[in-house]
């Protein structure tokens, strides 16, 4: 039998909290199976009311396969004490099916205590049942990406980072926090280290439980109340210096001054408010301020500290390359401080997280994180090179290349300061954009990062200065970030032939590109992601138009038209000595240059170093074959180069370069000679494919 301690016990009146979750949930008895409860999402998918759900006779309507499934679930859940994980297609409405991941777990449903009528059978006794959670895979993939991002941010950060519930209790923290606080953080589990007497009356639950009492007014309690007033909406922030208790290795306690930076966030699953907190030890700084005079020192120290602890909890900007010198110094100081106490960097780390699971603690502690960040820094230092290897960046960022590189180039071009962009919301936006990319072989976040890097080089040293001002530069990088958002791995022709929703919404006009733009701008419209909110409306409208024009230009159906316009509208004017374009070219000419630039960047793997180019070509071939597989399964005519049983993209590269690539790059290099190196690299890769083609023909002849 299952261990009763492992079975979740839920009181009936608490089920209503599950109505807020974005997944389907229901509770069903074992045998005979009987519906007991379902949340709103489950009822929406089923297309029935709660009463209809309860009245469904599962024993009568179930198929033999479903009855066997219930039998297997009963054996796994109640007998062996296991959790069952299944994947399947379920109906979503009348004529639509969605892929879901189903998790079945044992649960004991307890009767109500509030006096309301119970839905439980019998006399309202406890019922052993199955809790069924169905996650739509689309939602689950986004949540997994969110979890991966948060884990990377927490684990890699050299700063102490913690997440708390909105009543001030610890959810989790990173290794740096455990190193700084020692065991104390697990004991106090509170943002400001308040004791129970200080916490009394901070929420209605405390008031109801404690009755009449005298509020203990302390510095920490006052700071907590001020923080709660400040964190009134998502993205709002608060900072304060406070004395925090720290338990030493010998069991003694010491007090140190901590600069606490708190920011209100939203739990991605429950949407409940949570608080992200960064701590920084300013004990010695406080001593200096006391000796030299607080009024003389505070302005300078606050300015310096806020560079490092007021931007997304103090670590993301450093992680992405804002102040490498400061990071190295802080890591060295941390190691020296540990050595002076005679302890190893990891000696004070707890090896349990809040869920009780083991955590692997690196013996190198902060040193290993410094090494990891040095690798990232070294990789980003090469982002100005045409020969940049985006796969190296993918590795160094633990699979988050797009947001890291985009943040880096925005800093490189000083766009955040110049356009007064909201850097916290910019990080949120980049994070959402990266998580919205599917794991296609080719059209994925790594490809988009590659295009961002190529646009960065094009705008920096590609000779476009006369046509590209500062707003055009911002538009070019933003368009590169957005240009393949949520790509499904199918081309436009497939979407149109299958009457996909994207094709319907776009009236068959560039369905992929139209969706990429629209969905990305919906993300930008969200309050927590709108990093342009301080920009004047007219400038925002101008920026949006440029981004739309560029992303639509990436549709290969527009390729020859744009190449033709580059020849007639741009090259001829540049070659004509009597046609003086001047320092302020017409807007139409600027738009054309930006369209050409993103088209060049979008197929940038063709001028990548040989190994990177080969890898991208093979990925593109696999993605096209996958579309061909779907076409075969749907009894459609398999598109050109998409039949896995016939030669694919890697067998047709010379022809593609001759008829599609070379015309674009030859006119581009004629307009912008600074890009000559790109055509040279294309020719190098072209010669490889030609020699391989000749070798293959020779082998076939033998």
XYZ file of C-alpha atoms in Angstrom:
702
model
C 0.000 0.000 0.000
C 1.085 3.574 -0.558
C 2.748 5.419 2.291
C -0.046 7.621 3.740
C 2.478 10.351 4.418
C 3.048 10.654 0.652
C -0.666 11.142 -0.135
C -1.868 14.725 -0.471
C -4.770 15.544 1.851
C -7.130 18.248 0.621
C -10.172 19.695 2.316
C -13.173 20.061 0.066
C -13.618 23.814 0.498
C -9.978 24.425 -0.498
C -10.539 23.035 -4.010
C -11.820 26.402 -5.198
C -8.232 27.734 -5.175
C -7.460 25.427 -8.138
C -9.920 27.348 -10.323
C -7.207 29.987 -10.894
C -4.697 27.534 -12.417
C -4.160 27.416 -16.226
C -4.413 23.614 -16.283
C -7.260 21.109 -16.232
C -7.800 19.493 -12.808
C -10.329 16.972 -11.590
C -10.818 14.539 -8.692
C -12.269 11.069 -9.357
C -12.778 8.079 -7.046
C -10.992 4.778 -7.684
C -13.546 2.002 -8.226
C -16.114 2.372 -9.372
C -14.826 5.662 -10.866
C -17.013 8.612 -9.982
C -16.492 12.311 -10.719
C -16.162 14.344 -7.509
C -14.856 17.726 -8.593
C -13.423 19.687 -11.568
C -11.941 23.150 -11.904
C -13.091 25.786 -14.386
C -10.450 24.860 -16.996
C -11.535 21.199 -16.935
C -15.177 22.182 -17.441
C -14.246 24.508 -20.326
C -12.375 21.722 -22.139
C -15.219 19.248 -21.540
C -17.862 21.742 -22.621
C -20.138 20.898 -19.705
C -21.430 22.421 -16.474
C -20.292 21.316 -13.014
C -23.616 19.528 -12.460
C -23.286 17.672 -15.774
C -19.739 16.671 -14.845
C -20.894 15.218 -11.519
C -23.780 13.325 -13.099
C -21.640 11.585 -15.745
C -21.687 7.813 -15.170
C -18.079 6.875 -15.888
C -18.657 3.164 -15.271
C -21.333 3.086 -17.984
C -19.795 5.429 -20.578
C -16.165 4.295 -20.360
C -14.677 2.192 -23.149
C -12.828 -1.032 -22.422
C -9.523 0.796 -22.956
C -10.535 3.468 -20.433
C -11.575 0.818 -17.895
C -8.198 -0.882 -18.296
C -6.529 2.515 -17.860
C -8.392 3.044 -14.565
C -7.332 -0.400 -13.377
C -3.672 0.349 -14.136
C -3.918 3.725 -12.410
C -5.385 2.092 -9.302
C -2.517 -0.419 -9.167
C 0.109 2.286 -9.609
C -1.405 4.884 -7.271
C -3.050 3.074 -4.364
C -1.189 -0.215 -4.389
C 2.375 0.749 -5.365
C 2.263 4.386 -4.215
C 3.512 5.747 -7.562
C 2.618 8.851 -9.558
C 1.347 8.209 -13.095
C 2.543 10.349 -16.009
C 0.743 10.083 -19.363
C 0.691 12.016 -22.652
C -2.367 12.057 -24.871
C -4.680 14.052 -27.134
C -7.855 15.391 -25.525
C -10.847 17.205 -26.939
C -10.845 20.972 -26.547
C -14.288 22.113 -27.608
C -16.261 20.510 -30.424
C -13.746 19.947 -33.230
C -10.310 20.627 -31.745
C -7.790 18.443 -29.964
C -4.763 19.510 -27.940
C -1.728 17.627 -26.680
C -1.613 17.336 -22.901
C 0.599 15.843 -20.232
C -1.534 14.096 -17.619
C -0.298 13.629 -14.046
C -2.322 11.298 -11.804
C -1.577 11.282 -8.077
C -3.220 9.836 -4.991
C -5.237 12.246 -2.867
C -7.462 12.028 0.199
C -10.442 14.372 -0.047
C -11.588 15.477 3.400
C -15.140 16.711 4.248
C -15.956 20.383 4.632
C -15.591 22.171 7.965
C -17.505 25.312 7.001
C -20.956 23.722 7.388
C -21.775 23.835 3.660
C -23.309 20.799 1.928
C -20.626 18.244 1.099
C -20.285 16.642 -2.336
C -18.610 13.575 -0.864
C -20.474 10.264 -0.960
C -21.806 8.635 2.206
C -21.818 10.599 5.438
C -19.156 13.091 4.462
C -16.287 10.775 5.364
C -12.801 10.993 3.870
C -12.544 9.627 0.335
C -9.494 8.141 -1.352
C -9.374 9.431 -4.904
C -7.235 10.319 -7.906
C -6.237 13.912 -8.621
C -5.871 14.302 -12.410
C -3.874 17.267 -13.708
C -3.730 17.860 -17.446
C -1.131 20.339 -18.639
C -1.501 21.634 -22.220
C 2.014 21.065 -23.604
C 2.075 24.600 -25.023
C 1.623 26.057 -21.523
C 3.952 23.515 -19.936
C 6.785 24.339 -22.362
C 6.497 28.019 -21.481
C 6.526 27.246 -17.764
C 9.523 24.936 -18.241
C 11.350 27.733 -20.045
C 10.418 30.104 -17.215
C 11.724 27.623 -14.629
C 14.951 27.124 -16.600
C 15.456 30.875 -16.792
C 14.847 31.418 -13.086
C 17.132 28.512 -12.162
C 19.917 29.924 -14.336
C 19.462 33.387 -12.872
C 19.480 32.092 -9.302
C 22.291 29.568 -9.573
C 24.696 31.698 -11.627
C 24.239 34.925 -9.720
C 27.130 35.981 -7.490
C 24.623 38.002 -5.439
C 22.352 36.567 -2.739
C 18.920 36.175 -4.345
C 15.763 34.956 -2.591
C 12.080 34.555 -3.419
C 9.463 35.154 -0.717
C 5.715 34.880 -0.453
C 3.908 38.156 -0.104
C 3.555 37.676 3.649
C 7.334 37.567 3.951
C 8.186 33.854 4.182
C 10.991 32.231 2.218
C 10.197 30.162 -0.909
C 13.738 29.488 -2.131
C 17.157 31.075 -2.427
C 20.357 30.587 -4.403
C 23.787 29.254 -3.274
C 25.155 32.786 -2.827
C 22.382 33.568 -0.331
C 23.003 30.375 1.617
C 26.707 31.197 1.692
C 26.088 34.703 3.018
C 23.398 33.835 5.558
C 24.699 30.429 6.588
C 22.105 28.373 8.434
C 20.304 31.496 9.571
C 18.223 31.873 6.428
C 16.664 28.458 6.994
C 15.847 29.311 10.609
C 14.452 32.804 10.289
C 12.825 32.303 6.821
C 11.920 35.960 6.705
C 12.957 38.860 4.465
C 14.148 41.049 7.355
C 14.794 38.389 9.999
C 11.810 39.401 12.110
C 10.780 37.333 15.104
C 7.221 36.203 15.742
C 6.494 39.117 18.073
C 7.559 41.595 15.384
C 5.430 39.837 12.771
C 2.193 39.854 14.783
C -0.641 41.698 13.075
C 1.086 42.009 9.678
C -1.800 40.196 7.976
C -5.375 39.275 8.824
C -4.473 35.686 9.654
C -2.080 36.886 12.358
C -4.678 39.232 13.799
C -7.337 36.536 14.001
C -4.995 34.064 15.635
C -3.311 36.369 18.112
C -6.265 38.305 19.508
C -5.332 41.372 21.566
C -1.624 42.222 21.681
C 0.863 45.061 21.822
C 2.554 45.708 18.453
C 6.341 45.673 18.814
C 7.511 48.628 16.706
C 11.027 47.879 15.387
C 13.215 49.110 12.545
C 12.654 45.867 10.641
C 8.877 45.957 11.070
C 8.715 49.575 9.903
C 10.828 48.684 6.847
C 8.539 45.742 6.079
C 5.415 47.910 6.215
C 7.061 50.576 4.024
C 8.068 47.870 1.548
C 4.517 46.498 1.317
C 3.232 50.005 0.605
C 5.869 50.456 -2.124
C 5.271 47.081 -3.818
C 1.774 47.956 -4.940
C 2.043 46.593 -8.493
C 4.093 44.121 -10.547
C 7.555 45.518 -11.271
C 7.548 48.038 -8.408
C 10.640 48.053 -6.194
C 11.892 49.051 -2.738
C 15.319 49.224 -1.085
C 16.514 49.780 2.479
C 19.536 49.197 4.756
C 18.769 46.938 7.738
C 20.608 45.049 10.487
C 20.279 41.306 9.760
C 21.150 38.430 12.097
C 23.661 35.872 10.841
C 24.466 32.581 12.547
C 28.182 31.747 12.501
C 29.697 28.274 12.132
C 30.462 28.063 15.873
C 26.792 28.645 16.704
C 27.182 32.287 17.722
C 25.206 35.066 16.068
C 26.402 38.337 14.662
C 24.579 41.324 13.173
C 25.550 42.873 9.857
C 24.076 45.679 7.835
C 22.393 44.461 4.683
C 21.207 46.486 1.714
C 17.923 44.841 0.765
C 16.493 45.379 -2.712
C 12.979 43.958 -3.214
C 10.932 43.759 -6.401
C 7.366 42.532 -6.835
C 6.952 39.695 -9.349
C 4.173 37.249 -10.273
C 4.198 33.491 -9.764
C 4.002 32.010 -13.302
C 1.623 29.219 -12.253
C -0.718 30.653 -9.625
C -0.319 34.348 -10.610
C 0.026 35.077 -6.892
C 2.370 37.967 -6.025
C 5.879 37.020 -4.893
C 8.858 39.129 -3.854
C 12.315 38.796 -5.390
C 15.002 40.023 -2.990
C 18.699 40.759 -3.344
C 20.938 41.330 -0.321
C 24.329 43.008 -0.167
C 26.563 43.342 2.891
C 27.206 47.051 3.547
C 28.481 46.705 7.150
C 31.916 48.146 6.410
C 30.369 50.824 4.251
C 28.153 51.882 7.145
C 31.211 52.170 9.391
C 32.916 54.411 6.845
C 29.821 56.516 6.491
C 29.657 56.900 10.268
C 33.279 57.999 10.535
C 33.342 60.453 7.629
C 29.800 61.728 7.931
C 26.667 60.171 6.474
C 25.680 63.312 4.592
C 29.027 63.527 2.761
C 29.175 59.872 1.720
C 25.606 58.734 1.108
C 25.130 60.262 -2.365
C 28.259 58.686 -3.819
C 27.820 55.284 -2.169
C 24.170 55.016 -3.158
C 25.048 55.850 -6.759
C 27.733 53.180 -6.901
C 25.747 50.477 -5.150
C 22.678 50.972 -7.282
C 24.693 50.095 -10.342
C 24.844 46.593 -8.976
C 21.827 45.975 -6.777
C 18.917 47.861 -8.300
C 18.682 46.262 -11.728
C 16.679 43.041 -11.605
C 17.837 42.149 -8.112
C 21.452 43.132 -8.641
C 22.882 40.334 -10.702
C 21.412 40.120 -14.168
C 23.155 43.215 -15.472
C 26.485 42.019 -14.150
C 25.842 38.552 -15.557
C 25.173 40.072 -18.956
C 28.277 42.203 -18.958
C 27.715 45.611 -17.400
C 30.577 45.741 -14.897
C 33.026 42.879 -15.150
C 35.667 44.561 -12.991
C 33.237 44.900 -10.089
C 32.213 41.254 -10.334
C 35.817 40.032 -10.192
C 36.576 42.222 -7.187
C 33.457 41.096 -5.326
C 34.238 37.422 -5.989
C 37.823 37.855 -4.754
C 36.625 39.645 -1.632
C 34.146 36.837 -0.952
C 36.868 34.188 -1.172
C 39.246 36.252 0.991
C 36.535 36.731 3.620
C 35.894 32.982 3.776
C 39.644 32.272 4.018
C 40.022 34.749 6.882
C 37.412 32.762 8.846
C 39.216 29.515 8.081
C 36.220 28.096 6.223
C 35.891 26.788 2.705
C 33.655 28.765 0.324
C 30.972 26.103 0.518
C 31.290 25.178 4.200
C 28.228 27.114 5.277
C 25.975 26.045 2.462
C 22.897 24.021 3.244
C 22.524 20.966 1.040
C 18.725 20.994 1.091
C 16.397 23.265 -0.808
C 12.920 24.196 0.363
C 11.422 21.004 -1.039
C 13.811 18.776 0.891
C 15.583 17.517 -2.210
C 19.377 17.327 -2.333
C 21.277 20.126 -4.024
C 24.662 19.510 -5.609
C 26.946 22.173 -4.141
C 30.084 22.864 -6.149
C 33.183 22.702 -3.983
C 34.531 25.636 -5.962
C 31.646 27.819 -4.766
C 31.917 31.346 -6.100
C 35.127 30.497 -7.945
C 33.296 28.089 -10.299
C 30.634 30.698 -10.976
C 33.348 33.211 -11.784
C 34.890 30.751 -14.243
C 31.492 30.244 -15.872
C 30.939 33.975 -16.189
C 34.450 34.453 -17.562
C 33.529 32.008 -20.344
C 30.385 34.010 -21.079
C 32.314 37.264 -21.017
C 34.930 35.876 -23.397
C 32.207 34.736 -25.776
C 30.402 38.096 -25.717
C 33.684 39.892 -26.395
C 33.620 38.209 -29.828
C 30.114 39.441 -30.678
C 31.565 42.208 -32.899
C 33.193 39.625 -35.191
C 31.584 38.426 -38.436
C 32.934 34.940 -37.555
C 30.959 34.741 -34.302
C 30.003 31.201 -33.188
C 26.447 31.348 -31.814
C 26.614 27.694 -30.719
C 29.376 28.640 -28.285
C 27.089 31.357 -26.903
C 24.245 28.827 -26.601
C 26.544 26.652 -24.478
C 27.913 29.459 -22.291
C 24.419 30.809 -21.526
C 22.958 27.399 -20.646
C 20.537 27.603 -23.567
C 19.548 31.278 -23.202
C 21.528 32.910 -26.049
C 18.875 35.323 -27.305
C 18.219 37.354 -24.175
C 21.872 37.434 -23.152
C 23.149 38.586 -26.563
C 20.286 41.045 -27.085
C 20.941 42.656 -23.712
C 24.649 42.817 -24.527
C 24.193 44.605 -27.869
C 21.621 47.004 -26.411
C 24.275 47.976 -23.864
C 26.998 48.116 -26.531
C 24.986 50.671 -28.498
C 23.950 52.605 -25.355
C 20.299 52.309 -26.421
C 18.923 51.914 -22.894
C 20.292 55.238 -21.716
C 19.778 57.137 -24.968
C 16.099 56.207 -25.394
C 15.396 56.054 -21.641
C 14.294 52.421 -21.937
C 12.960 50.651 -18.854
C 15.752 48.114 -18.329
C 13.766 45.878 -15.966
C 10.908 45.602 -18.451
C 13.381 45.103 -21.287
C 14.747 42.053 -19.470
C 11.191 40.775 -18.977
C 10.483 41.306 -22.679
C 13.630 39.507 -23.858
C 12.911 36.654 -21.478
C 9.355 36.248 -22.830
C 10.544 36.429 -26.438
C 13.159 33.727 -25.906
C 10.754 31.430 -24.054
C 8.259 31.790 -26.915
C 10.554 30.065 -29.393
C 9.906 26.377 -29.959
C 12.693 23.816 -30.059
C 12.747 23.498 -33.848
C 15.980 22.255 -35.427
C 16.487 25.556 -37.288
C 13.900 28.232 -36.482
C 14.675 28.487 -32.766
C 16.012 31.027 -30.260
C 19.628 30.265 -31.201
C 18.943 31.131 -34.848
C 17.309 34.389 -33.752
C 20.339 35.198 -31.576
C 22.497 34.569 -34.659
C 20.420 37.067 -36.651
C 20.651 39.629 -33.830
C 24.445 39.278 -33.853
C 24.595 39.668 -37.653
C 22.374 42.770 -37.493
C 24.610 44.149 -34.751
C 27.681 43.747 -36.979
C 25.843 45.082 -40.030
C 24.709 48.197 -38.176
C 28.083 48.670 -36.466
C 30.604 48.132 -39.257
C 28.659 47.302 -42.405
C 28.856 50.815 -43.877
C 25.181 51.647 -43.302
C 25.890 54.800 -41.262
C 24.473 57.232 -43.848
C 21.127 55.429 -43.863
C 20.852 54.296 -40.247
C 20.303 56.724 -37.395
C 19.916 55.839 -33.750
C 16.200 55.003 -33.974
C 16.840 52.850 -37.060
C 19.531 50.996 -35.118
C 17.095 50.268 -32.288
C 14.476 49.156 -34.812
C 16.942 46.850 -36.567
C 17.933 45.027 -33.383
C 14.329 44.821 -32.164
C 13.152 43.424 -35.515
C 15.903 40.812 -35.398
C 14.718 39.750 -31.899
C 11.114 39.429 -33.054
C 11.446 38.103 -36.592
C 10.763 34.368 -35.926
C 8.766 34.556 -32.678
C 6.738 31.360 -32.036
C 7.793 29.827 -35.390
C 6.206 26.355 -35.743
C 8.812 24.923 -38.129
C 6.500 25.042 -41.187
C 6.860 27.375 -44.182
C 4.181 29.778 -45.414
C 3.095 27.534 -48.266
C 2.294 24.725 -45.816
C 0.324 27.056 -43.513
C -1.730 28.308 -46.450
C -2.407 24.841 -47.899
C -3.536 23.502 -44.516
C -5.629 26.616 -43.782
C -3.745 27.150 -40.544
C -5.097 29.829 -38.187
C -2.085 31.996 -38.988
C -2.931 31.878 -42.692
C -6.582 32.669 -41.989
C -5.650 35.619 -39.760
C -3.267 37.042 -42.383
C -5.473 36.347 -45.416
C -2.680 34.111 -46.770
C -0.266 37.063 -46.870
C 3.014 36.163 -45.153
C 1.282 34.144 -42.392
C 4.488 33.307 -40.519
C 5.915 36.819 -40.560
C 2.551 38.433 -39.776
C 2.155 36.217 -36.714
C 5.748 36.793 -35.540
C 5.194 40.562 -35.500
C 1.702 40.544 -34.013
C 2.531 38.107 -31.198
C 5.777 39.869 -30.300
C 4.031 43.241 -30.121
C 1.381 41.680 -27.876
C 4.191 40.740 -25.500
C 5.541 44.298 -25.731
C 2.060 45.614 -24.890
C 2.040 43.800 -21.533
C 2.710 46.295 -18.695
C 5.562 44.243 -17.240
C 7.279 43.998 -20.663
C 6.651 47.436 -22.191
C 10.192 48.805 -22.000
C 9.230 51.598 -24.455
C 6.613 53.190 -22.182
C 8.719 56.336 -21.639
C 9.245 56.881 -25.389
C 7.084 59.568 -27.058
C 4.064 58.128 -28.882
C 5.128 59.468 -32.281
C 8.561 57.889 -31.920
C 7.000 54.583 -30.851
C 4.779 54.619 -33.960
C 7.791 55.293 -36.185
C 9.734 52.475 -34.532
C 6.823 50.048 -34.901
C 6.458 50.786 -38.632
C 10.149 50.124 -39.270
C 10.035 46.837 -37.326
C 6.946 45.669 -39.245
C 8.538 46.501 -42.621
C 11.708 44.606 -41.714
C 10.056 41.445 -40.399
C 7.717 41.239 -43.412
C 10.794 41.505 -45.636
C 12.083 38.172 -44.274
C 9.335 36.359 -46.225
C 11.237 34.652 -49.063
C 8.321 35.491 -51.357
C 9.553 39.108 -51.160
C 13.162 38.184 -51.918
C 13.410 39.013 -55.626
C 11.342 42.183 -55.275
C 13.687 43.524 -52.588
C 16.796 42.556 -54.563
C 15.343 44.379 -57.575
C 14.610 47.495 -55.496
C 18.113 47.477 -54.037
C 19.472 47.562 -57.593
C 17.102 50.191 -58.979
C 16.477 52.455 -55.986
C 19.756 52.246 -54.098
C 22.669 50.968 -56.193
C 21.936 53.171 -59.208
C 21.729 56.246 -56.986
C 24.991 55.387 -55.272
C 26.728 54.831 -58.624
C 25.429 58.090 -60.118
C 27.827 60.934 -59.165
C 25.114 63.495 -59.942
C 22.655 61.900 -57.514
C 23.608 63.314 -54.118
C 21.660 61.401 -51.470
C 22.853 63.719 -48.744
C 23.135 63.271 -45.002
C 19.381 62.778 -44.526
C 18.167 60.144 -47.011
C 14.420 59.782 -47.641
C 12.523 57.488 -45.286
C 11.720 55.052 -48.104
C 15.428 54.592 -48.791
C 16.193 54.047 -45.091
C 13.425 51.433 -44.923
C 14.832 49.648 -47.985
C 18.321 49.514 -46.476
C 16.951 48.079 -43.227
C 14.949 45.484 -45.160
C 18.050 44.457 -47.072
C 20.087 44.286 -43.868
C 17.723 41.919 -42.082
C 17.459 39.715 -45.185
C 21.250 39.421 -45.250
C 21.336 38.709 -41.504
C 18.508 36.147 -41.725
C 20.604 33.886 -43.974
C 23.804 34.799 -42.160
C 24.833 31.179 -41.612
C 25.872 31.157 -45.286
C 28.852 33.377 -44.421
C 29.554 31.740 -41.050
C 32.746 29.803 -40.425
C 32.634 26.457 -42.178
C 31.723 24.241 -39.192
C 28.916 26.555 -38.051
C 27.546 26.822 -41.600
C 27.477 23.034 -41.991
C 25.683 22.632 -38.649
C 22.990 25.156 -39.628
C 22.547 23.567 -43.066
C 21.960 20.154 -41.494
C 19.501 21.648 -38.990
C 17.575 23.346 -41.803
C 17.477 20.092 -43.741
C 16.090 18.217 -40.729
C 13.393 20.843 -40.150
C 12.328 20.707 -43.793
C 12.244 16.903 -43.656
C 9.984 17.104 -40.614
C 7.523 19.207 -42.609
C 7.735 16.607 -45.367
C 6.963 13.878 -42.840
C 3.805 15.745 -41.791
C 2.833 16.225 -45.426
C 3.186 12.481 -46.038
C 1.092 11.661 -42.977
C -1.586 14.078 -44.216
C -1.572 12.597 -47.736
C -0.330 15.899 -49.147
C 2.143 16.338 -51.957
C 5.579 16.497 -50.355
C 7.208 19.892 -50.941
C 10.474 20.293 -52.847
C 13.563 19.215 -50.846
C 11.362 18.029 -47.974
C 11.191 14.304 -48.751
C 13.401 12.472 -46.276
C 13.881 9.680 -48.827
C 15.346 12.042 -51.437
C 18.279 14.523 -51.500
C 17.630 17.499 -49.242
C 18.981 20.984 -48.655
C 22.582 19.884 -48.172
C 22.540 18.432 -51.706
C 21.259 21.627 -53.327
C 23.328 24.368 -51.686
C 25.272 25.382 -54.852
C 22.051 26.000 -56.774
C 20.521 27.921 -53.860
C 23.593 30.161 -53.651
C 23.700 30.745 -57.423
C 20.054 31.650 -57.898
C 18.983 33.129 -54.557
C 21.921 34.126 -52.367
C 24.501 35.509 -54.766
C 22.175 38.067 -56.466
C 21.357 39.563 -53.047
C 24.904 39.658 -51.732
C 26.449 40.968 -54.938
C 24.166 43.994 -55.014
C 24.570 44.420 -51.242
C 28.363 44.414 -51.429
C 28.211 46.812 -54.385
C 26.194 49.211 -52.205
C 28.221 48.598 -49.044
C 31.816 47.508 -49.821
C 32.481 47.122 -46.085
C 30.523 43.856 -46.334
C 32.872 42.340 -48.944
C 34.086 39.798 -46.381
C 30.610 38.249 -46.322
C 30.647 37.417 -50.017
C 34.169 36.019 -49.691
C 33.011 33.702 -46.902
C 29.989 32.636 -48.936
C 32.289 31.735 -51.817
C 34.465 29.653 -49.476
C 31.448 27.650 -48.295
C 30.136 27.472 -51.865
C 33.405 25.897 -53.036
C 33.046 23.262 -50.311
C 29.580 22.297 -51.522
C 30.712 22.240 -55.161
C 33.635 19.949 -54.351
C 31.333 17.711 -52.292
C 28.850 17.628 -55.170
C 31.594 16.604 -57.594
C 32.829 13.914 -55.200
C 29.310 12.526 -54.782
C 28.808 12.357 -58.551
C 32.155 10.643 -58.973
C 31.213 8.105 -56.313
C 27.885 7.433 -58.024
C 29.700 6.931 -61.348
C 31.928 4.318 -59.750
